[in-house]
PDB file of C-alpha atoms and ligand atoms in Angstrom:
ATOM      1  CA  UNK K 502      -2.255 -22.608 -18.506  1.00 97.00           C
ATOM      2  CA  UNK K 503      -5.271 -24.100 -16.794  1.00 98.00           C
ATOM      3  CA  UNK K 504      -8.416 -22.069 -16.137  1.00 98.00           C
ATOM      4  CA  UNK K 505     -10.744 -22.475 -13.170  1.00 98.00           C
ATOM      5  CA  UNK K 506     -14.111 -20.751 -13.390  1.00 98.00           C
ATOM      6  CA  UNK K 507     -15.223 -19.391 -10.019  1.00 98.00           C
ATOM      7  CA  UNK K 508     -18.802 -18.244  -9.511  1.00 98.00           C
ATOM      8  CA  UNK K 509     -19.057 -15.144  -7.348  1.00 98.00           C
ATOM      9  CA  UNK K 510     -21.857 -12.968  -5.959  1.00 98.00           C
ATOM     10  CA  UNK K 511     -25.172 -13.397  -7.839  1.00 97.00           C
ATOM     11  CA  UNK K 512     -24.027 -14.070 -11.370  1.00 98.00           C
ATOM     12  CA  UNK K 513     -20.392 -12.992 -11.649  1.00 98.00           C
ATOM     13  CA  UNK K 514     -17.493 -15.045 -12.955  1.00 98.00           C
ATOM     14  CA  UNK K 515     -13.968 -14.724 -11.651  1.00 98.00           C
ATOM     15  CA  UNK K 516     -11.235 -16.765 -13.268  1.00 99.00           C
ATOM     16  CA  UNK K 517      -8.170 -18.378 -11.834  1.00 98.00           C
ATOM     17  CA  UNK K 518      -5.377 -18.940 -14.365  1.00 98.00           C
ATOM     18  CA  UNK K 519      -2.938 -21.542 -13.212  1.00 98.00           C
ATOM     19  CA  UNK K 520       0.609 -22.502 -14.062  1.00 98.00           C
ATOM     20  CA  UNK K 521       0.491 -26.144 -13.019  1.00 98.00           C
ATOM     21  CA  UNK K 522       4.264 -26.527 -13.025  1.00 98.00           C
ATOM     22  CA  UNK K 523       5.088 -23.704 -10.626  1.00 98.00           C
ATOM     23  CA  UNK K 524       1.698 -23.839  -8.839  1.00 98.00           C
ATOM     24  CA  UNK K 525       1.330 -20.102  -9.262  1.00 98.00           C
ATOM     25  CA  UNK K 526      -1.902 -18.412 -10.253  1.00 98.00           C
ATOM     26  CA  UNK K 527      -3.411 -15.130 -11.321  1.00 98.00           C
ATOM     27  CA  UNK K 528      -7.021 -14.117 -10.861  1.00 99.00           C
ATOM     28  CA  UNK K 529      -9.147 -12.124 -13.284  1.00 99.00           C
ATOM     29  CA  UNK K 530     -11.833  -9.823 -11.796  1.00 99.00           C
ATOM     30  CA  UNK K 531     -12.180 -11.116  -8.235  1.00 98.00           C
ATOM     31  CA  UNK K 532     -15.698  -9.980  -7.280  1.00 98.00           C
ATOM     32  CA  UNK K 533     -15.140 -11.078  -3.702  1.00 98.00           C
ATOM     33  CA  UNK K 534     -12.289 -12.793  -1.904  1.00 98.00           C
ATOM     34  CA  UNK K 535     -13.865 -15.797  -0.163  1.00 98.00           C
ATOM     35  CA  UNK K 536     -14.573 -18.116  -3.128  1.00 98.00           C
ATOM     36  CA  UNK K 537     -11.187 -17.230  -4.626  1.00 98.00           C
ATOM     37  CA  UNK K 538      -9.354 -18.021  -1.391  1.00 98.00           C
ATOM     38  CA  UNK K 539     -11.220 -21.321  -1.081  1.00 98.00           C
ATOM     39  CA  UNK K 540     -10.165 -22.358  -4.572  1.00 98.00           C
ATOM     40  CA  UNK K 541      -6.561 -21.229  -4.121  1.00 98.00           C
ATOM     41  CA  UNK K 542      -6.265 -23.145  -0.856  1.00 98.00           C
ATOM     42  CA  UNK K 543      -7.940 -26.284  -2.178  1.00 98.00           C
ATOM     43  CA  UNK K 544      -5.520 -26.398  -5.105  1.00 98.00           C
ATOM     44  CA  UNK K 545      -2.510 -25.351  -3.048  1.00 98.00           C
ATOM     45  CA  UNK K 546      -1.605 -22.402  -5.215  1.00 98.00           C
ATOM     46  CA  UNK K 547       0.298 -19.179  -4.742  1.00 98.00           C
ATOM     47  CA  UNK K 548      -1.556 -16.112  -6.044  1.00 98.00           C
ATOM     48  CA  UNK K 549       0.797 -13.699  -7.797  1.00 98.00           C
ATOM     49  CA  UNK K 550      -1.378 -11.232  -9.702  1.00 99.00           C
ATOM     50  CA  UNK K 551      -4.874  -9.766  -9.726  1.00 99.00           C
ATOM     51  CA  UNK K 552      -6.088  -8.560 -13.136  1.00 99.00           C
ATOM     52  CA  UNK K 553      -8.994  -6.119 -13.361  1.00 99.00           C
ATOM     53  CA  UNK K 554     -10.965  -5.369 -16.543  1.00 99.00           C
ATOM     54  CA  UNK K 555     -12.686  -2.320 -15.004  1.00 98.00           C
ATOM     55  CA  UNK K 556     -13.383  -0.572 -11.724  1.00 98.00           C
ATOM     56  CA  UNK K 557     -16.922  -1.780 -10.902  1.00 98.00           C
ATOM     57  CA  UNK K 558     -17.191  -3.267  -7.407  1.00 98.00           C
ATOM     58  CA  UNK K 559     -18.278  -6.670  -8.730  1.00 98.00           C
ATOM     59  CA  UNK K 560     -14.911  -6.945 -10.540  1.00 98.00           C
ATOM     60  CA  UNK K 561     -12.533  -5.526  -7.943  1.00 98.00           C
ATOM     61  CA  UNK K 562     -14.289  -6.388  -4.664  1.00 98.00           C
ATOM     62  CA  UNK K 563     -11.677  -8.986  -3.697  1.00 98.00           C
ATOM     63  CA  UNK K 564      -8.587  -6.903  -4.548  1.00 98.00           C
ATOM     64  CA  UNK K 565      -7.748  -5.625  -1.104  1.00 98.00           C
ATOM     65  CA  UNK K 566      -8.078  -8.836   0.839  1.00 98.00           C
ATOM     66  CA  UNK K 567      -6.381 -11.025  -1.763  1.00 98.00           C
ATOM     67  CA  UNK K 568      -3.486  -8.605  -2.074  1.00 98.00           C
ATOM     68  CA  UNK K 569      -3.036  -8.534   1.669  1.00 98.00           C
ATOM     69  CA  UNK K 570      -3.278 -12.281   2.110  1.00 98.00           C
ATOM     70  CA  UNK K 571      -1.016 -13.355  -0.778  1.00 98.00           C
ATOM     71  CA  UNK K 572       1.042 -10.241  -1.395  1.00 98.00           C
ATOM     72  CA  UNK K 573      -0.298 -10.314  -4.963  1.00 98.00           C
ATOM     73  CA  UNK K 574       0.108  -7.380  -7.331  1.00 98.00           C
ATOM     74  CA  UNK K 575      -2.961  -5.642  -8.731  1.00 98.00           C
ATOM     75  CA  UNK K 576      -2.929  -4.918 -12.460  1.00 99.00           C
ATOM     76  CA  UNK K 577      -5.244  -2.533 -14.291  1.00 98.00           C
ATOM     77  CA  UNK K 578      -5.559   0.213 -16.880  1.00 99.00           C
ATOM     78  CA  UNK K 579      -3.239   3.175 -16.512  1.00 98.00           C
ATOM     79  CA  UNK K 580      -5.971   5.720 -17.269  1.00 98.00           C
ATOM     80  CA  UNK K 581      -8.190   4.188 -14.580  1.00 98.00           C
ATOM     81  CA  UNK K 582      -5.564   3.933 -11.848  1.00 98.00           C
ATOM     82  CA  UNK K 583      -7.413   6.400  -9.601  1.00 98.00           C
ATOM     83  CA  UNK K 584     -10.359   4.050  -9.247  1.00 98.00           C
ATOM     84  CA  UNK K 585      -8.879   0.540  -9.377  1.00 98.00           C
ATOM     85  CA  UNK K 586      -8.420  -0.281  -5.684  1.00 98.00           C
ATOM     86  CA  UNK K 587      -4.846  -1.125  -4.631  1.00 98.00           C
ATOM     87  CA  UNK K 588      -3.433  -0.932  -8.159  1.00 98.00           C
ATOM     88  CA  UNK K 589       0.312  -1.703  -8.461  1.00 98.00           C
ATOM     89  CA  UNK K 590       0.958  -2.203 -12.156  1.00 98.00           C
ATOM     90  CA  UNK K 591      -0.588   0.184 -14.705  1.00 98.00           C
ATOM     91  CA  UNK K 592      -0.918  -1.047 -18.269  1.00 98.00           C
ATOM     92  CA  UNK K 593      -1.489   0.928 -21.427  1.00 98.00           C
ATOM     93  CA  UNK K 594      -3.542   0.196 -24.519  1.00 98.00           C
ATOM     94  CA  UNK K 595      -1.858  -2.426 -26.742  1.00 98.00           C
ATOM     95  CA  UNK K 596       0.743  -3.209 -24.093  1.00 98.00           C
ATOM     96  CA  UNK K 597       1.871  -6.801 -23.627  1.00 98.00           C
ATOM     97  CA  UNK K 598       2.165  -7.955 -20.032  1.00 98.00           C
ATOM     98  CA  UNK K 599       4.189 -11.061 -19.253  1.00 98.00           C
ATOM     99  CA  UNK K 600       5.160 -13.098 -16.214  1.00 98.00           C
ATOM    100  CA  UNK K 601       6.361 -16.691 -16.585  1.00 98.00           C
ATOM    101  CA  UNK K 602       3.935 -18.601 -18.796  1.00 98.00           C
ATOM    102  CA  UNK K 603       1.331 -15.834 -18.524  1.00 98.00           C
ATOM    103  CA  UNK K 604       1.394 -13.455 -21.439  1.00 98.00           C
ATOM    104  CA  UNK K 605      -1.455 -11.161 -22.433  1.00 98.00           C
ATOM    105  CA  UNK K 606      -2.093  -8.189 -24.655  1.00 98.00           C
ATOM    106  CA  UNK K 607      -4.226  -5.374 -23.279  1.00 98.00           C
ATOM    107  CA  UNK K 608      -6.856  -3.659 -25.395  1.00 98.00           C
ATOM    108  CA  UNK K 609      -8.675  -0.523 -24.303  1.00 98.00           C
ATOM    109  CA  UNK K 610     -12.343  -1.177 -25.086  1.00 98.00           C
ATOM    110  CA  UNK K 611     -14.377   1.740 -23.706  1.00 98.00           C
ATOM    111  CA  UNK K 612     -18.163   1.885 -23.608  1.00 98.00           C
ATOM    112  CA  UNK K 613     -19.370   0.051 -20.513  1.00 98.00           C
ATOM    113  CA  UNK K 614     -16.917   2.246 -18.603  1.00 98.00           C
ATOM    114  CA  UNK K 615     -14.414   4.699 -20.054  1.00 98.00           C
ATOM    115  CA  UNK K 616     -11.460   2.738 -18.702  1.00 98.00           C
ATOM    116  CA  UNK K 617     -12.571  -0.768 -19.593  1.00 98.00           C
ATOM    117  CA  UNK K 618      -9.848  -3.091 -20.880  1.00 99.00           C
ATOM    118  CA  UNK K 619      -9.685  -6.735 -21.866  1.00 99.00           C
ATOM    119  CA  UNK K 620      -6.874  -9.245 -21.575  1.00 99.00           C
ATOM    120  CA  UNK K 621      -6.069 -11.304 -24.637  1.00 99.00           C
ATOM    121  CA  UNK K 622      -3.837 -14.315 -23.952  1.00 98.00           C
ATOM    122  CA  UNK K 623      -2.692 -14.623 -27.542  1.00 98.00           C
ATOM    123  CA  UNK K 624      -0.615 -17.810 -27.154  1.00 98.00           C
ATOM    124  CA  UNK K 625      -3.700 -19.715 -25.993  1.00 98.00           C
ATOM    125  CA  UNK K 626      -6.218 -17.598 -27.912  1.00 98.00           C
ATOM    126  CA  UNK K 627      -8.201 -16.759 -24.812  1.00 98.00           C
ATOM    127  CA  UNK K 628      -9.965 -13.468 -24.135  1.00 99.00           C
ATOM    128  CA  UNK K 629     -11.185 -12.098 -20.818  1.00 99.00           C
ATOM    129  CA  UNK K 630     -13.796  -9.629 -21.977  1.00 99.00           C
ATOM    130  CA  UNK K 631     -15.162  -8.330 -18.660  1.00 98.00           C
ATOM    131  CA  UNK K 632     -18.479  -6.523 -19.104  1.00 98.00           C
ATOM    132  CA  UNK K 633     -17.920  -5.522 -22.727  1.00 98.00           C
ATOM    133  CA  UNK K 634     -18.723  -8.722 -24.602  1.00 98.00           C
ATOM    134  CA  UNK K 635     -21.009 -11.322 -23.054  1.00 98.00           C
ATOM    135  CA  UNK K 636     -22.237 -14.532 -24.563  1.00 98.00           C
ATOM    136  CA  UNK K 637     -25.219 -13.430 -26.690  1.00 98.00           C
ATOM    137  CA  UNK K 638     -24.942  -9.874 -25.443  1.00 98.00           C
ATOM    138  CA  UNK K 639     -22.812  -6.893 -24.604  1.00 98.00           C
ATOM    139  CA  UNK K 640     -22.472  -4.654 -21.571  1.00 98.00           C
ATOM    140  CA  UNK K 641     -24.661  -1.676 -20.855  1.00 98.00           C
ATOM    141  CA  UNK K 642     -23.173   1.605 -21.999  1.00 98.00           C
ATOM    142  CA  UNK K 643     -22.728   3.391 -18.670  1.00 98.00           C
ATOM    143  CA  UNK K 644     -19.947   5.894 -19.271  1.00 97.00           C
ATOM    144  CA  UNK K 645     -19.014   5.822 -22.925  1.00 96.00           C
ATOM    145  CA  UNK K 646     -20.998   6.429 -26.086  1.00 98.00           C
ATOM    146  CA  UNK K 647     -22.763   3.875 -28.236  1.00 98.00           C
ATOM    147  CA  UNK K 648     -20.156   4.583 -30.871  1.00 98.00           C
ATOM    148  CA  UNK K 649     -17.318   3.720 -28.476  1.00 98.00           C
ATOM    149  CA  UNK K 650     -19.014   0.470 -27.522  1.00 98.00           C
ATOM    150  CA  UNK K 651     -19.669  -0.391 -31.161  1.00 98.00           C
ATOM    151  CA  UNK K 652     -16.004   0.254 -32.006  1.00 98.00           C
ATOM    152  CA  UNK K 653     -14.835  -1.810 -29.045  1.00 98.00           C
ATOM    153  CA  UNK K 654     -16.920  -4.736 -30.272  1.00 98.00           C
ATOM    154  CA  UNK K 655     -15.514  -4.278 -33.807  1.00 98.00           C
ATOM    155  CA  UNK K 656     -12.024  -4.600 -32.350  1.00 98.00           C
ATOM    156  CA  UNK K 657     -12.945  -7.867 -30.628  1.00 98.00           C
ATOM    157  CA  UNK K 658     -14.570  -9.158 -33.827  1.00 98.00           C
ATOM    158  CA  UNK K 659     -11.172  -8.998 -35.503  1.00 97.00           C
ATOM    159  CA  UNK K 660      -9.549 -11.490 -33.136  1.00 98.00           C
ATOM    160  CA  UNK K 661      -9.096 -15.043 -34.495  1.00 98.00           C
ATOM    161  CA  UNK K 662     -12.473 -16.769 -34.772  1.00 98.00           C
ATOM    162  CA  UNK K 663     -11.310 -19.671 -32.591  1.00 98.00           C
ATOM    163  CA  UNK K 664     -10.749 -17.290 -29.656  1.00 98.00           C
ATOM    164  CA  UNK K 665     -12.338 -18.552 -26.459  1.00 98.00           C
ATOM    165  CA  UNK K 666     -14.228 -15.881 -24.582  1.00 98.00           C
ATOM    166  CA  UNK K 667     -14.533 -15.703 -20.815  1.00 99.00           C
ATOM    167  CA  UNK K 668     -16.813 -12.853 -19.767  1.00 98.00           C
ATOM    168  CA  UNK K 669     -17.779 -11.229 -16.478  1.00 98.00           C
ATOM    169  CA  UNK K 670     -21.297 -12.539 -15.953  1.00 98.00           C
ATOM    170  CA  UNK K 671     -23.606 -15.492 -16.450  1.00 98.00           C
ATOM    171  CA  UNK K 672     -26.175 -13.527 -18.443  1.00 98.00           C
ATOM    172  CA  UNK K 673     -26.378 -15.926 -21.375  1.00 98.00           C
ATOM    173  CA  UNK K 674     -29.906 -17.263 -20.899  1.00 98.00           C
ATOM    174  CA  UNK K 675     -31.408 -13.824 -20.290  1.00 98.00           C
ATOM    175  CA  UNK K 676     -29.504 -12.509 -23.298  1.00 98.00           C
ATOM    176  CA  UNK K 677     -30.813 -15.344 -25.454  1.00 98.00           C
ATOM    177  CA  UNK K 678     -34.427 -14.170 -24.997  1.00 98.00           C
ATOM    178  CA  UNK K 679     -33.518 -10.831 -26.508  1.00 98.00           C
ATOM    179  CA  UNK K 680     -31.530 -12.328 -29.403  1.00 98.00           C
ATOM    180  CA  UNK K 681     -34.354 -14.712 -30.179  1.00 98.00           C
ATOM    181  CA  UNK K 682     -36.980 -11.970 -30.222  1.00 97.00           C
ATOM    182  CA  UNK K 683     -35.162 -10.039 -32.960  1.00 96.00           C
ATOM    183  CA  UNK K 684     -33.465 -12.943 -34.730  1.00 97.00           C
ATOM    184  CA  UNK K 685     -36.030 -15.704 -34.436  1.00 97.00           C
ATOM    185  CA  UNK K 686     -35.075 -17.617 -37.602  1.00 97.00           C
ATOM    186  CA  UNK K 687     -31.418 -18.017 -36.687  1.00 98.00           C
ATOM    187  CA  UNK K 688     -30.805 -21.767 -36.476  1.00 98.00           C
ATOM    188  CA  UNK K 689     -27.342 -21.371 -34.894  1.00 98.00           C
ATOM    189  CA  UNK K 690     -28.982 -19.309 -32.163  1.00 98.00           C
ATOM    190  CA  UNK K 691     -31.722 -21.864 -31.606  1.00 98.00           C
ATOM    191  CA  UNK K 692     -29.218 -24.694 -31.160  1.00 98.00           C
ATOM    192  CA  UNK K 693     -27.049 -22.560 -28.884  1.00 98.00           C
ATOM    193  CA  UNK K 694     -30.067 -21.969 -26.661  1.00 98.00           C
ATOM    194  CA  UNK K 695     -30.475 -25.755 -26.364  1.00 98.00           C
ATOM    195  CA  UNK K 696     -26.870 -26.012 -25.231  1.00 98.00           C
ATOM    196  CA  UNK K 697     -27.286 -23.123 -22.747  1.00 98.00           C
ATOM    197  CA  UNK K 698     -30.348 -24.694 -21.132  1.00 98.00           C
ATOM    198  CA  UNK K 699     -28.581 -28.044 -20.854  1.00 98.00           C
ATOM    199  CA  UNK K 700     -25.535 -26.508 -19.228  1.00 98.00           C
ATOM    200  CA  UNK K 701     -27.598 -24.541 -16.698  1.00 98.00           C
ATOM    201  CA  UNK K 702     -29.751 -27.581 -15.889  1.00 98.00           C
ATOM    202  CA  UNK K 703     -26.527 -29.422 -14.973  1.00 98.00           C
ATOM    203  CA  UNK K 704     -25.395 -26.479 -12.848  1.00 97.00           C
ATOM    204  CA  UNK K 705     -22.600 -25.796 -15.345  1.00 98.00           C
ATOM    205  CA  UNK K 706     -21.557 -22.387 -16.712  1.00 98.00           C
ATOM    206  CA  UNK K 707     -22.364 -21.419 -20.315  1.00 98.00           C
ATOM    207  CA  UNK K 708     -18.826 -20.017 -20.522  1.00 98.00           C
ATOM    208  CA  UNK K 709     -16.484 -20.118 -22.370  1.00 98.00           C
ATOM    209  CA  UNK K 710     -18.041 -19.282 -25.660  1.00 98.00           C
ATOM    210  CA  UNK K 711     -16.042 -18.707 -28.846  1.00 98.00           C
ATOM    211  CA  UNK K 712     -15.872 -15.718 -31.134  1.00 98.00           C
ATOM    212  CA  UNK K 713     -16.963 -17.929 -34.021  1.00 98.00           C
ATOM    213  CA  UNK K 714     -20.163 -18.888 -32.181  1.00 98.00           C
ATOM    214  CA  UNK K 715     -20.858 -15.330 -31.090  1.00 98.00           C
ATOM    215  CA  UNK K 716     -20.452 -14.050 -34.636  1.00 98.00           C
ATOM    216  CA  UNK K 717     -23.236 -16.423 -35.642  1.00 98.00           C
ATOM    217  CA  UNK K 718     -25.563 -15.841 -32.701  1.00 98.00           C
ATOM    218  CA  UNK K 719     -24.883 -12.591 -30.827  1.00 98.00           C
ATOM    219  CA  UNK K 720     -27.166  -9.908 -32.258  1.00 98.00           C
ATOM    220  CA  UNK K 721     -24.909  -7.091 -30.995  1.00 98.00           C
ATOM    221  CA  UNK K 722     -21.864  -8.482 -32.788  1.00 96.00           C
ATOM    222  CA  UNK K 723     -23.983  -8.985 -35.874  1.00 94.00           C
ATOM    223  CA  UNK K 724     -25.130  -5.376 -36.146  1.00 94.00           C
ATOM    224  CA  UNK K 725     -23.474  -3.734 -39.128  1.00 94.00           C
ATOM    225  CA  UNK K 726     -23.359  -0.074 -38.098  1.00 98.00           C
ATOM    226  CA  UNK K 727     -23.563   2.234 -35.090  1.00 98.00           C
ATOM    227  CA  UNK K 728     -27.173   3.229 -35.823  1.00 98.00           C
ATOM    228  CA  UNK K 729     -28.355  -0.352 -35.808  1.00 98.00           C
ATOM    229  CA  UNK K 730     -26.262  -1.139 -32.741  1.00 98.00           C
ATOM    230  CA  UNK K 731     -27.605   1.866 -30.810  1.00 98.00           C
ATOM    231  CA  UNK K 732     -31.166   0.899 -31.575  1.00 98.00           C
ATOM    232  CA  UNK K 733     -30.569  -2.644 -30.338  1.00 98.00           C
ATOM    233  CA  UNK K 734     -28.818  -1.416 -27.194  1.00 98.00           C
ATOM    234  CA  UNK K 735     -31.761   0.893 -26.391  1.00 97.00           C
ATOM    235  CA  UNK K 736     -34.251  -1.902 -26.953  1.00 98.00           C
ATOM    236  CA  UNK K 737     -32.236  -4.204 -24.693  1.00 98.00           C
ATOM    237  CA  UNK K 738     -32.035  -1.585 -21.948  1.00 97.00           C
ATOM    238  CA  UNK K 739     -35.828  -1.589 -21.817  1.00 96.00           C
ATOM    239  CA  UNK K 740     -36.323  -5.297 -22.455  1.00 95.00           C
TER     240      UNK K 740
HETATM  241 ZN1   ZN R 152     -19.334  -3.637 -14.920  1.00 64.17          ZN
HETATM  242 FE1   FE R 153     -20.075  -6.517 -13.807  1.00 64.17          FE
END
């Protein structure tokens, strides 16, 4: 499985997962259709599925057009089927979805939205975390409670440490300012910031990150209890 990172809108990431043998592909969180179509055409692929982590427009904006153009099936969370545009296949918490070489486990990780899910491709150890876990940050708690978000992050923390994380936005540099303010002595964080600045200077994404790195540097993953997490989340909201 090959992964193409596609920048969309202001700072969104969509991901194209490719089976290079059959030339088929699936897309995760298409914010808009145009850059996805361009990539699919340039690589001569056939789009089979559209995976959505949650219903926000910057994650589903391309659903309708891509479905129409490629006859692709839209996949999302069963409990959120009323607000995932064009949904065809509804998945439940802990369900394993499989098609050809693509095989992922779904986890319900509420907090950012109530119906947020992530896709964990366990064979490759790759996680698509949407707007729940970012590099050096986590999503805003829009619909759920701080406790739900904290628990969702605890669930992700228990994945293998080598897990590669592909998230929904390029927020890493902005997030690093916050981490540094409250964790200024963290040497792993300081060297990660070097790396981030280098990547961005080259016009490269700071994604993927790994769980191992995030456990060392991401202040939200490092918070030990809900109280501490809530305090940090409030501070970040007003940062
Ligand atoms: Zn969102
Ligand atoms: Fe988003």
